[in-house]
mmCIF file of C-alpha atoms in Angstrom:
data_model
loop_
_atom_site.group_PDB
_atom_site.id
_atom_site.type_symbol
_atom_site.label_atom_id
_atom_site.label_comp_id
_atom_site.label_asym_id
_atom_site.label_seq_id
_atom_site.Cartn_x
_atom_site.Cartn_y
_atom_site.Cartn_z
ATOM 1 C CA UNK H 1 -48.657 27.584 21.564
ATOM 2 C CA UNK H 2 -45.286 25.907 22.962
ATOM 3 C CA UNK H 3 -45.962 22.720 24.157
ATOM 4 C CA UNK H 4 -43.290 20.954 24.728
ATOM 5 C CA UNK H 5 -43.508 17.780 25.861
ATOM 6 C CA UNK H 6 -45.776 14.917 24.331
ATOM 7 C CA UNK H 7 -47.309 11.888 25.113
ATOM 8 C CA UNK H 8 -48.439 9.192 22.069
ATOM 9 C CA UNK H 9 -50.822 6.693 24.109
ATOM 10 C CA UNK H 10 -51.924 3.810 21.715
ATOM 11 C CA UNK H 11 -52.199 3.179 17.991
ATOM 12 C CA UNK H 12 -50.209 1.239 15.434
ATOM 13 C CA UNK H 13 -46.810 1.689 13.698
ATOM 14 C CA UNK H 14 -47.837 5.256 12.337
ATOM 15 C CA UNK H 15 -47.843 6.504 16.064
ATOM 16 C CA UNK H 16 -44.941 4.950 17.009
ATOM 17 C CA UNK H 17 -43.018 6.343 14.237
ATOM 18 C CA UNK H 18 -44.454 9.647 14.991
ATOM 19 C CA UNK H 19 -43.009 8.943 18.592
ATOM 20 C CA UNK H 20 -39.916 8.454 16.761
ATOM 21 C CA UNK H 21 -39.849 11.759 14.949
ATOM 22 C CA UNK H 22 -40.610 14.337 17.536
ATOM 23 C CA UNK H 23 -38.052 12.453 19.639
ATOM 24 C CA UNK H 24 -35.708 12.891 16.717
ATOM 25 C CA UNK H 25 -36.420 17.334 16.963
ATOM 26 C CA UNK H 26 -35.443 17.049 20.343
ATOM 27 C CA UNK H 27 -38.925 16.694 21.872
ATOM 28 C CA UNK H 28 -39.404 14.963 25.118
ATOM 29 C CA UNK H 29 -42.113 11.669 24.454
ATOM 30 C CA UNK H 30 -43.472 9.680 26.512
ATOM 31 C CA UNK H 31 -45.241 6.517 24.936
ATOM 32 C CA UNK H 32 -47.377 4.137 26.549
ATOM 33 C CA UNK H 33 -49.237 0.957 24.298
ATOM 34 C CA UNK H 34 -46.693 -0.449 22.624
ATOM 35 C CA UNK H 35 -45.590 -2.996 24.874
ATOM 36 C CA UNK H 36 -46.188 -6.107 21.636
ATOM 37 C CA UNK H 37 -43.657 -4.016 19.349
ATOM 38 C CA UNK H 38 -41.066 -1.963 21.888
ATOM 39 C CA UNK H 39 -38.274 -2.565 18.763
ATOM 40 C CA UNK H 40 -40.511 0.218 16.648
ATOM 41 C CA UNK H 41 -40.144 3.255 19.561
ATOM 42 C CA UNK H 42 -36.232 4.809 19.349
ATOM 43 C CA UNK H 43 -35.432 7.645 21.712
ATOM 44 C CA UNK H 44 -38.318 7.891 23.861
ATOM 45 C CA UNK H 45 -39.309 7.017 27.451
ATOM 46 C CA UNK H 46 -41.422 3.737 27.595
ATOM 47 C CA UNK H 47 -44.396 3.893 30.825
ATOM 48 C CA UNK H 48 -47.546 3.427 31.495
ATOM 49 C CA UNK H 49 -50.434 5.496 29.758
ATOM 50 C CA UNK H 50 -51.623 7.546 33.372
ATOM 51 C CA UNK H 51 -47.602 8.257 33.692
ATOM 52 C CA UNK H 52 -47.532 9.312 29.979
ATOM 53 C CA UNK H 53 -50.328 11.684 29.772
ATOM 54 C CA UNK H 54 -49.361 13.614 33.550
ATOM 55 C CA UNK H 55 -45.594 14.134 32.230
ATOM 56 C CA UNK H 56 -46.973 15.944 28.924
ATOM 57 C CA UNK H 57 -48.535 18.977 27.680
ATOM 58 C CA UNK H 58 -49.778 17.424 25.051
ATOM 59 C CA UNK H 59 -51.236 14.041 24.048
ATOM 60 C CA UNK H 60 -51.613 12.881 20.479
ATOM 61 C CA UNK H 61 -54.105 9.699 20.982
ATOM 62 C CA UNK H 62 -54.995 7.836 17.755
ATOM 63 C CA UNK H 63 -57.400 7.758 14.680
ATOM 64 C CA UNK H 64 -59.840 6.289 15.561
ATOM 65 C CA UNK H 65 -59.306 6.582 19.567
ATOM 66 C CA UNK H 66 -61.495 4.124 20.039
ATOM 67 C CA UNK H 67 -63.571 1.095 18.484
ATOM 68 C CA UNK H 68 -65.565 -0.361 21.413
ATOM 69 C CA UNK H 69 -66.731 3.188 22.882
ATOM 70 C CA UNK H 70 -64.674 2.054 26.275
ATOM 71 C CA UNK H 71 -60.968 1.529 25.664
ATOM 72 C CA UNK H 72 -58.527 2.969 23.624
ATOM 73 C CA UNK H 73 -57.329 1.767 20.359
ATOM 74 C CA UNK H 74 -54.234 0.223 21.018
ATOM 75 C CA UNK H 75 -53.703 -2.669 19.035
ATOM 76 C CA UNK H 76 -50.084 -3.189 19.925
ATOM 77 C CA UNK H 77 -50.821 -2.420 23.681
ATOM 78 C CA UNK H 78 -50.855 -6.319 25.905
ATOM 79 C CA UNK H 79 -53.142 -4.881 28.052
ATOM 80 C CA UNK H 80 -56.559 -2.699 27.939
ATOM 81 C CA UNK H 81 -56.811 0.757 28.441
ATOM 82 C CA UNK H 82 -59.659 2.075 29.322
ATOM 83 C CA UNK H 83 -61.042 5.413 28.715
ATOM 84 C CA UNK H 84 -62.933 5.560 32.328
ATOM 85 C CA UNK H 85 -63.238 8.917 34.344
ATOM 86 C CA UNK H 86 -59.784 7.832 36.057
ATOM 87 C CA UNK H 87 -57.971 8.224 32.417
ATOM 88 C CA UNK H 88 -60.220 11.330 31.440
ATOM 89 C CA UNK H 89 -59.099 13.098 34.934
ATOM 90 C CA UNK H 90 -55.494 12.845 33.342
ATOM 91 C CA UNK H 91 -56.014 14.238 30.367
ATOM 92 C CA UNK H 92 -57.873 17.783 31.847
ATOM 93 C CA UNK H 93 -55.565 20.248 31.225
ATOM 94 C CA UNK H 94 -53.281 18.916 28.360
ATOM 95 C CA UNK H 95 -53.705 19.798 24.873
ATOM 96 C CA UNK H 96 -55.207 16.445 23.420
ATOM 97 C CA UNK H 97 -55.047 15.229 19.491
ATOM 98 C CA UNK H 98 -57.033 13.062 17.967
ATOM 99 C CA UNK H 99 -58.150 11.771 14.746
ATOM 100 C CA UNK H 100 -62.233 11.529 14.939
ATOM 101 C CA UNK H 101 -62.346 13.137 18.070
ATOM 102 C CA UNK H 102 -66.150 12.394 17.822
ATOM 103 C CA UNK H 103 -65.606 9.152 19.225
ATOM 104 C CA UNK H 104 -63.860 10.435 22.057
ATOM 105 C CA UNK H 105 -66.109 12.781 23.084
ATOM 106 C CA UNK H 106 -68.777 10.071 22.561
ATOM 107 C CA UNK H 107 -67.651 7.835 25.685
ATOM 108 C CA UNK H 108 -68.551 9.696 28.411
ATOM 109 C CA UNK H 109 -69.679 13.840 28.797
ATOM 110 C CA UNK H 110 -66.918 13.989 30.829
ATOM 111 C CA UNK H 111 -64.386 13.683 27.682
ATOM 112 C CA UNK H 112 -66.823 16.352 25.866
ATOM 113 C CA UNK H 113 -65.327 18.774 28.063
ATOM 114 C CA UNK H 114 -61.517 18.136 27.265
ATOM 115 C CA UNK H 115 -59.688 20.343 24.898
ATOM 116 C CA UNK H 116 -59.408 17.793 22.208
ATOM 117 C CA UNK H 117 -58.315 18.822 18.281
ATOM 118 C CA UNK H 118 -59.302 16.665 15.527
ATOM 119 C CA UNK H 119 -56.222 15.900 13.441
ATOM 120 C CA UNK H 120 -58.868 13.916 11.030
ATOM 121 C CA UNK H 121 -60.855 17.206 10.056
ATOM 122 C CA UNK H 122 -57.946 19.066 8.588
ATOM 123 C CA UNK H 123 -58.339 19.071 4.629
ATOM 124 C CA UNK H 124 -54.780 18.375 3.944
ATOM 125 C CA UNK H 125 -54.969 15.386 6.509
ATOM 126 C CA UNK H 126 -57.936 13.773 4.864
ATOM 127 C CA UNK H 127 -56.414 13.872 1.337
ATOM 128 C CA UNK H 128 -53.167 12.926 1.955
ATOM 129 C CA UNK H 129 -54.512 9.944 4.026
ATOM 130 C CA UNK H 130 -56.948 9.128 1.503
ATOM 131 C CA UNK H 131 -54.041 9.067 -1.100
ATOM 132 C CA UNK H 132 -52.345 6.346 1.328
ATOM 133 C CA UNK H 133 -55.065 4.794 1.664
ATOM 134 C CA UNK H 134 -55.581 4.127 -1.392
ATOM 135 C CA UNK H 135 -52.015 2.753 -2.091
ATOM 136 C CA UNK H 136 -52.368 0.047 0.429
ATOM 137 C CA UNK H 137 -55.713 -1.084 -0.758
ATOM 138 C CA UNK H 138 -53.602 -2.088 -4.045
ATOM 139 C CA UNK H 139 -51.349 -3.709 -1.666
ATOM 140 C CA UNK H 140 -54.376 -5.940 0.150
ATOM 141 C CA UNK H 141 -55.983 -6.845 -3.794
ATOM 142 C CA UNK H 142 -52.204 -8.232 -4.775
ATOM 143 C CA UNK H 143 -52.272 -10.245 -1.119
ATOM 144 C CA UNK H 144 -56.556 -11.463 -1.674
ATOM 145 C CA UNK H 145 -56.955 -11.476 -5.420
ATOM 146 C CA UNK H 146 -55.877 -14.513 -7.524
ATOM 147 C CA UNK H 147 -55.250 -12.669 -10.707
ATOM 148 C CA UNK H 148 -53.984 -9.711 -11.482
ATOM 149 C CA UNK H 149 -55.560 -5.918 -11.503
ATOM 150 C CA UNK H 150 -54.908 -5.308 -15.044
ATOM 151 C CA UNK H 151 -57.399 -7.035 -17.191
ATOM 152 C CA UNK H 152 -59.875 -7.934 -13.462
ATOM 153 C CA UNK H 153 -63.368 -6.010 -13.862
ATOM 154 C CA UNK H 154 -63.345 -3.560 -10.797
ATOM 155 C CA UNK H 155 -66.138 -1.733 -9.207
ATOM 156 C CA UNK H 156 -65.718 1.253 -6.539
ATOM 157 C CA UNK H 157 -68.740 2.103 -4.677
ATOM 158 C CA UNK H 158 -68.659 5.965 -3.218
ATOM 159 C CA UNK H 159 -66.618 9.228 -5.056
ATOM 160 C CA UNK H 160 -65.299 10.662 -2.233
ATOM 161 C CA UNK H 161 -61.402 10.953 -1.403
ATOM 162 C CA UNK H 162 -60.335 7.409 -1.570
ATOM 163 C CA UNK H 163 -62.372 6.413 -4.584
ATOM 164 C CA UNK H 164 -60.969 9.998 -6.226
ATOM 165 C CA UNK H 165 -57.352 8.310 -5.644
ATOM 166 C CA UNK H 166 -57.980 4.494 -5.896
ATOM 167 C CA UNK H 167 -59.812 4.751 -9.159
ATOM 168 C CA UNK H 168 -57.442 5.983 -11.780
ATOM 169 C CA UNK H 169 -54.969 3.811 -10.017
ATOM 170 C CA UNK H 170 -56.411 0.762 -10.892
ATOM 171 C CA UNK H 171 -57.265 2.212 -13.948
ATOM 172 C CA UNK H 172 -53.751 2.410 -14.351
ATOM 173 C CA UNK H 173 -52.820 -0.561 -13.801
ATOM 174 C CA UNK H 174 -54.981 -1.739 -16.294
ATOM 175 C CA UNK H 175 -58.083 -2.309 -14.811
ATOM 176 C CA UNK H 176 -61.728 -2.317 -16.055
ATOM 177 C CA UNK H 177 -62.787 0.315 -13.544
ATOM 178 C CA UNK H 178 -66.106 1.460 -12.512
ATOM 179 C CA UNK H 179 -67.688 3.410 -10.009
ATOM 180 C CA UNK H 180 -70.759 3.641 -8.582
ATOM 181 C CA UNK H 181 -71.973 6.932 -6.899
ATOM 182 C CA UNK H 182 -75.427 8.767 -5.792
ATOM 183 C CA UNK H 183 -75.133 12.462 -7.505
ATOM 184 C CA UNK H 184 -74.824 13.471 -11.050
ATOM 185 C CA UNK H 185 -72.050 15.468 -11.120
ATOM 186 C CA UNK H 186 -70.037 12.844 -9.508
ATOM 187 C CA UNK H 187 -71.141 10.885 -12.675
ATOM 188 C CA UNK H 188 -69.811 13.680 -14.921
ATOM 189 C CA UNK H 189 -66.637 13.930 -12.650
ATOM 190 C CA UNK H 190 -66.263 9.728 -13.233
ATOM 191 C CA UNK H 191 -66.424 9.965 -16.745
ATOM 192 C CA UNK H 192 -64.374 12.904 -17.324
ATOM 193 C CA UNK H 193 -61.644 10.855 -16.319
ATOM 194 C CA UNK H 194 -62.527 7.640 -18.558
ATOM 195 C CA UNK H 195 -64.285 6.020 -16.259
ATOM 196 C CA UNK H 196 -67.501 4.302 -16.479
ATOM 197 C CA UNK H 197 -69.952 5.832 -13.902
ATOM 198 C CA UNK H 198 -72.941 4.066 -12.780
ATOM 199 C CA UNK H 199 -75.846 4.484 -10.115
ATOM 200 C CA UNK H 200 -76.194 2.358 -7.475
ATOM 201 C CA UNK H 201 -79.170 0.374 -8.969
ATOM 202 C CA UNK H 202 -77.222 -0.316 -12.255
ATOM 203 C CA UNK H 203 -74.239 -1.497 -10.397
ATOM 204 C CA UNK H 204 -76.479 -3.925 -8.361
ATOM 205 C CA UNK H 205 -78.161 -5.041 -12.076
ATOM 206 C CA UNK H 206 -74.372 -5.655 -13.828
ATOM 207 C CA UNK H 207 -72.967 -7.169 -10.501
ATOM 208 C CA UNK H 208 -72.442 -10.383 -11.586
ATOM 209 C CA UNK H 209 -69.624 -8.559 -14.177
ATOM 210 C CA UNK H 210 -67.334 -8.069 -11.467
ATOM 211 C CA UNK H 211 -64.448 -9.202 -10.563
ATOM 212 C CA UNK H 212 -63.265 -7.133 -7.632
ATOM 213 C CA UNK H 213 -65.844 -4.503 -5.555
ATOM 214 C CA UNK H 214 -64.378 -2.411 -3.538
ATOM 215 C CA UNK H 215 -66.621 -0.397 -0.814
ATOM 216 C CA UNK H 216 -65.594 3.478 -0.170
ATOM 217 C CA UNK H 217 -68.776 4.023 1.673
ATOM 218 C CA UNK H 218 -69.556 3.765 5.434
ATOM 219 C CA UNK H 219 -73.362 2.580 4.877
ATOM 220 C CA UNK H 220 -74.732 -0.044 3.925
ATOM 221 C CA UNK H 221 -75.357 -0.041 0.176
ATOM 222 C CA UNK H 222 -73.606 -3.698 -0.672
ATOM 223 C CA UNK H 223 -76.508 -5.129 1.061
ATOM 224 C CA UNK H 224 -77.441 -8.363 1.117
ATOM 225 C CA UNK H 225 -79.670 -8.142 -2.062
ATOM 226 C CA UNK H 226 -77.180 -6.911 -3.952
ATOM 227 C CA UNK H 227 -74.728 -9.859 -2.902
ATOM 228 C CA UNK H 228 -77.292 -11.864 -4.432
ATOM 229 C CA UNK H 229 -76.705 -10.376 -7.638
ATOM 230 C CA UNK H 230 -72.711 -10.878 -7.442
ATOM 231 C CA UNK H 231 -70.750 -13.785 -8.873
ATOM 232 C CA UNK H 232 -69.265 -16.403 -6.442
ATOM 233 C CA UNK H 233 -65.776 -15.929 -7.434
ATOM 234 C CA UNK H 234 -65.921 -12.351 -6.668
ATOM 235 C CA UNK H 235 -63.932 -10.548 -4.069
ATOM 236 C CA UNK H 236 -64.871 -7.733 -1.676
ATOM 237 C CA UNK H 237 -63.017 -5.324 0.242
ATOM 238 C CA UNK H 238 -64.346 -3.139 2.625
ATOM 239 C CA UNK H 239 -62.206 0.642 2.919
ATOM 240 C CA UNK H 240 -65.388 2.064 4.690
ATOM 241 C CA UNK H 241 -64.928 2.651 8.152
ATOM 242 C CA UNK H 242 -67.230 0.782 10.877
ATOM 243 C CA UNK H 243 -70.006 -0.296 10.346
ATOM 244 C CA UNK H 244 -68.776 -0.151 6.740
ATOM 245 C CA UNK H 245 -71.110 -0.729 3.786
ATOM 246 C CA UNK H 246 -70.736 -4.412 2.840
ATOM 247 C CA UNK H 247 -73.279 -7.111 4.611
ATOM 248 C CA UNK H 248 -70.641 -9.722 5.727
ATOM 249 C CA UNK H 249 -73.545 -12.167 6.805
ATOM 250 C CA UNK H 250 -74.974 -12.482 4.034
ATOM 251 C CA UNK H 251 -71.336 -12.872 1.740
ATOM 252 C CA UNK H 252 -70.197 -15.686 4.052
ATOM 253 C CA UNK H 253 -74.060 -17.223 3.353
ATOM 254 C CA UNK H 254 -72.823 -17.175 0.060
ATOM 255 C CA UNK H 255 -69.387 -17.869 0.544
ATOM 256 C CA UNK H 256 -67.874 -14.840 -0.833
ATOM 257 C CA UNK H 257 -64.587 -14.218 -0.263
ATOM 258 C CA UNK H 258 -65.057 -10.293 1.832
ATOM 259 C CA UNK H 259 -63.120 -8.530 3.976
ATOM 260 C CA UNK H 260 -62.440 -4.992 5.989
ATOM 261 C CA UNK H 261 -59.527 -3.433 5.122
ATOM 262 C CA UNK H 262 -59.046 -0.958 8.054
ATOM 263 C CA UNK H 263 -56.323 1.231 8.835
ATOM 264 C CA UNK H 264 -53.875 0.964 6.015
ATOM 265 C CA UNK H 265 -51.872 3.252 6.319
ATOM 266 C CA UNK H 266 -50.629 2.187 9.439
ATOM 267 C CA UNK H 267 -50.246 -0.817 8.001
ATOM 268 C CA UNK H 268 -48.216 -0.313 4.814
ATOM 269 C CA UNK H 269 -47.336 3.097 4.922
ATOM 270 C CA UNK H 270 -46.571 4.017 8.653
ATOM 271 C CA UNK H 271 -43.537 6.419 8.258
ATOM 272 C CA UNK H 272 -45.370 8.541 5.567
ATOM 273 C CA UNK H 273 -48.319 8.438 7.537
ATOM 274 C CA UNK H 274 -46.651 9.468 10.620
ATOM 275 C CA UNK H 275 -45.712 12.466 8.841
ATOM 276 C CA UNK H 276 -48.834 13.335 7.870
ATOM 277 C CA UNK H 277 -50.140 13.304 11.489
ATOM 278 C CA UNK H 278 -46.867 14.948 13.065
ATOM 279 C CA UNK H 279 -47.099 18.114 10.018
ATOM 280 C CA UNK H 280 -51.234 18.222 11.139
ATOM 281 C CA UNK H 281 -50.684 18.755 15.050
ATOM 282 C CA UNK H 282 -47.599 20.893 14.581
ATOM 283 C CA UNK H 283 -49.732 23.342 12.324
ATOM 284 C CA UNK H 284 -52.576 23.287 14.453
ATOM 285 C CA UNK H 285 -50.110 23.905 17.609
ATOM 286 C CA UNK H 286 -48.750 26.804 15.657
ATOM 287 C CA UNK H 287 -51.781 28.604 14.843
ATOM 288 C CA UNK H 288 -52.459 28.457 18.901
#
C-alpha cells in the first residue's frame, strides 16, 4: 500500500515531529493545527485542515482524536476544528490513522464508515508508549512532589502496562512501592518482583501510609471514600485516561493536592514518541 502523501491534522509536539520525519524521507506533508507552535514543523507545507486532508492519501489524526466528541484534539491549533459531516466528507477515501479510533467513530455514523486504522491497538505501540509514559510520570512527581521518590511511600493502583513500567522504576529510585490490583496472579506477578501487592480494600485501609498514589486505572476506584482514608499531605496523580479513576471533587473538599497527568509523552518525550507512531503506521501501510 503506497501512499504517498500525508496529512498530520492536530495533536501536540509528538505529531509535529512526526510531520518532521516523514518530511525528512522525502514524503510530501501537509499539516494543519499547529498554528500556536509553527517553529516545531520543518519541511512541510503549513494550511488549513480541509486543504490538508484533500492533498493526501493518507491522514494520521491524533491519540486521542478527540476529547469533547465534536472537535478534534488540537491543542496547539488557535482555532476549533470540528469533526462535522463537512470534515468527515474530506476524509472518505483517504487512508486515515488514529490512535483510539473508537472515539472517532463515536461522533457521528458517518465517521463509522471511514477507513480508519487504530495506531493505539498495535501491541508494540501500547508498550512502548506505556514505557514513555511511564518516564514522564517521574518527570511530573519531581515537578508536584516536595520530597524526593527515594525514601516517599508510593502506591500504584492498576497492573497493566504503565504500572508494569512505572513500578520498578520508582522502586528504583528508591521508593517504598506498592501496588494495588484486582486478580491474583497480578498479586503473584507484584511480588515476584519485590513489590508489595495489595487488593483494593487493603490499599483503601493503609491509605493514610502514603505518600504519593498514583492512578493507572480509567475507573473510578480512588473514590471519594477512599480519599477519606488518605493523609492531607498526600499527592495524587491521575495516568488514567478520561474519566480517569481519581474523584477530584471530593480531593479538592479535602484539599488534596491531585492532578491528571494526560498525554506525556507528547509532553516530555515527543521525538521518541513520534517514532513510535511513524514505525506503527508505516508497518500497518506495509502489510496493505
Amino acid at each position: 500500500m503506497d501512499k504517498s502523501i500525508f496529512a498530520v491534522v492536530g495533536g501536540d509536539a509528538r505529531q509535529a515531529a512526526l510531520a518532521n520525519m516523514l518530511a525528512a524521507e522525502g514524503i510530501t506533508v501537509y499539516c494543519a493545527g499547529f498554528e500556536h507552535s509553527p517553529h516545531l514543523l520543518t519541511g512541510t507545507a503549513s494550511t488549513d485542515p480541509f486543504t490538508a486532508v484533500l492533498m493526501a492519501d493518507t491522514v494520521i489524526l491524533p491519540m486521542p482524536p478527540t476529547i469533547d466528541g465534536a472537535t478534534l484534539n488540537a491543542p496547539l491549533s488557535t482555532y476549533q476544528i470540528r469533526l462535522d459531516d463537512e470534515f468527515c466528507t474530506a476524509l472518505r477515501g483517504k487512508v486515515v490513522f488514529a490512535g483510539i479510533a473508537g472515539k472517532l467513530r463515536e461522533v457521528s455514523p458517518n465517521y463509522a464508515k471511514l477507513n480508519i486504522f487504530d495506531y493505539y491497538s498495535n501491541e508494540s505501540f501500547l508498550l512502548r508508549n506505556a514505557q514513555a509514559t511511564a518516564e514522564g510520570a517521574l518527570a511530573e512527581i519531581v515537578v508536584n512532589y516536595q520530597r524526593t521518590i527515594c525514601g516517599s511511600r508510593i502506591l500504584v493502583t492498576g497492573w497493566g502496562r504503565i504500572a508494569r513500567f512505572l513500578a520498578p522504576m520508582l522502586r528504583h529510585l528508591g521508593g517504598n512501592v506498592s501496588v494495588a490490583a484486582r486478580k491474583p496472579k497480578d498479586w503473584s506477578w507484584i511480588e515476584s518482583m519485590g513489590i508489595e501487592s495489595l487488593s483494593f480494600k487493603k490499599a483503601m485501609r493503609k491509605a493514610k501510609e502514603f505518600d504519593i498514589i498514583i492512578n493507572t486505572v480509567p475507573a473510578p476506584v480512588i473514590d471519594e471514600k477512599f480519599i477519606d482514608s488518605v493523609s492531607q499531605d498526600a499527592v495524587l496523580m491521575d495516568l488514567a485516561s478520561l474519566p480517569g479513576g481519581i474523584d477530584f471533587a471530593a480531593c479538592e473538599r479535602k484539599k488534596i493536592k491531585a492532578f491528571r497527568a494526560l498525554g506525556l509523552p507528547g509532553k516530555y518525550s515527543p521525538i521518541t514518541a513520534a517514532e513510535i507512531i511513524k514505525e506503527t503506521v508505516m508497518l500497518i501501510l506495509e502489510e496493505g
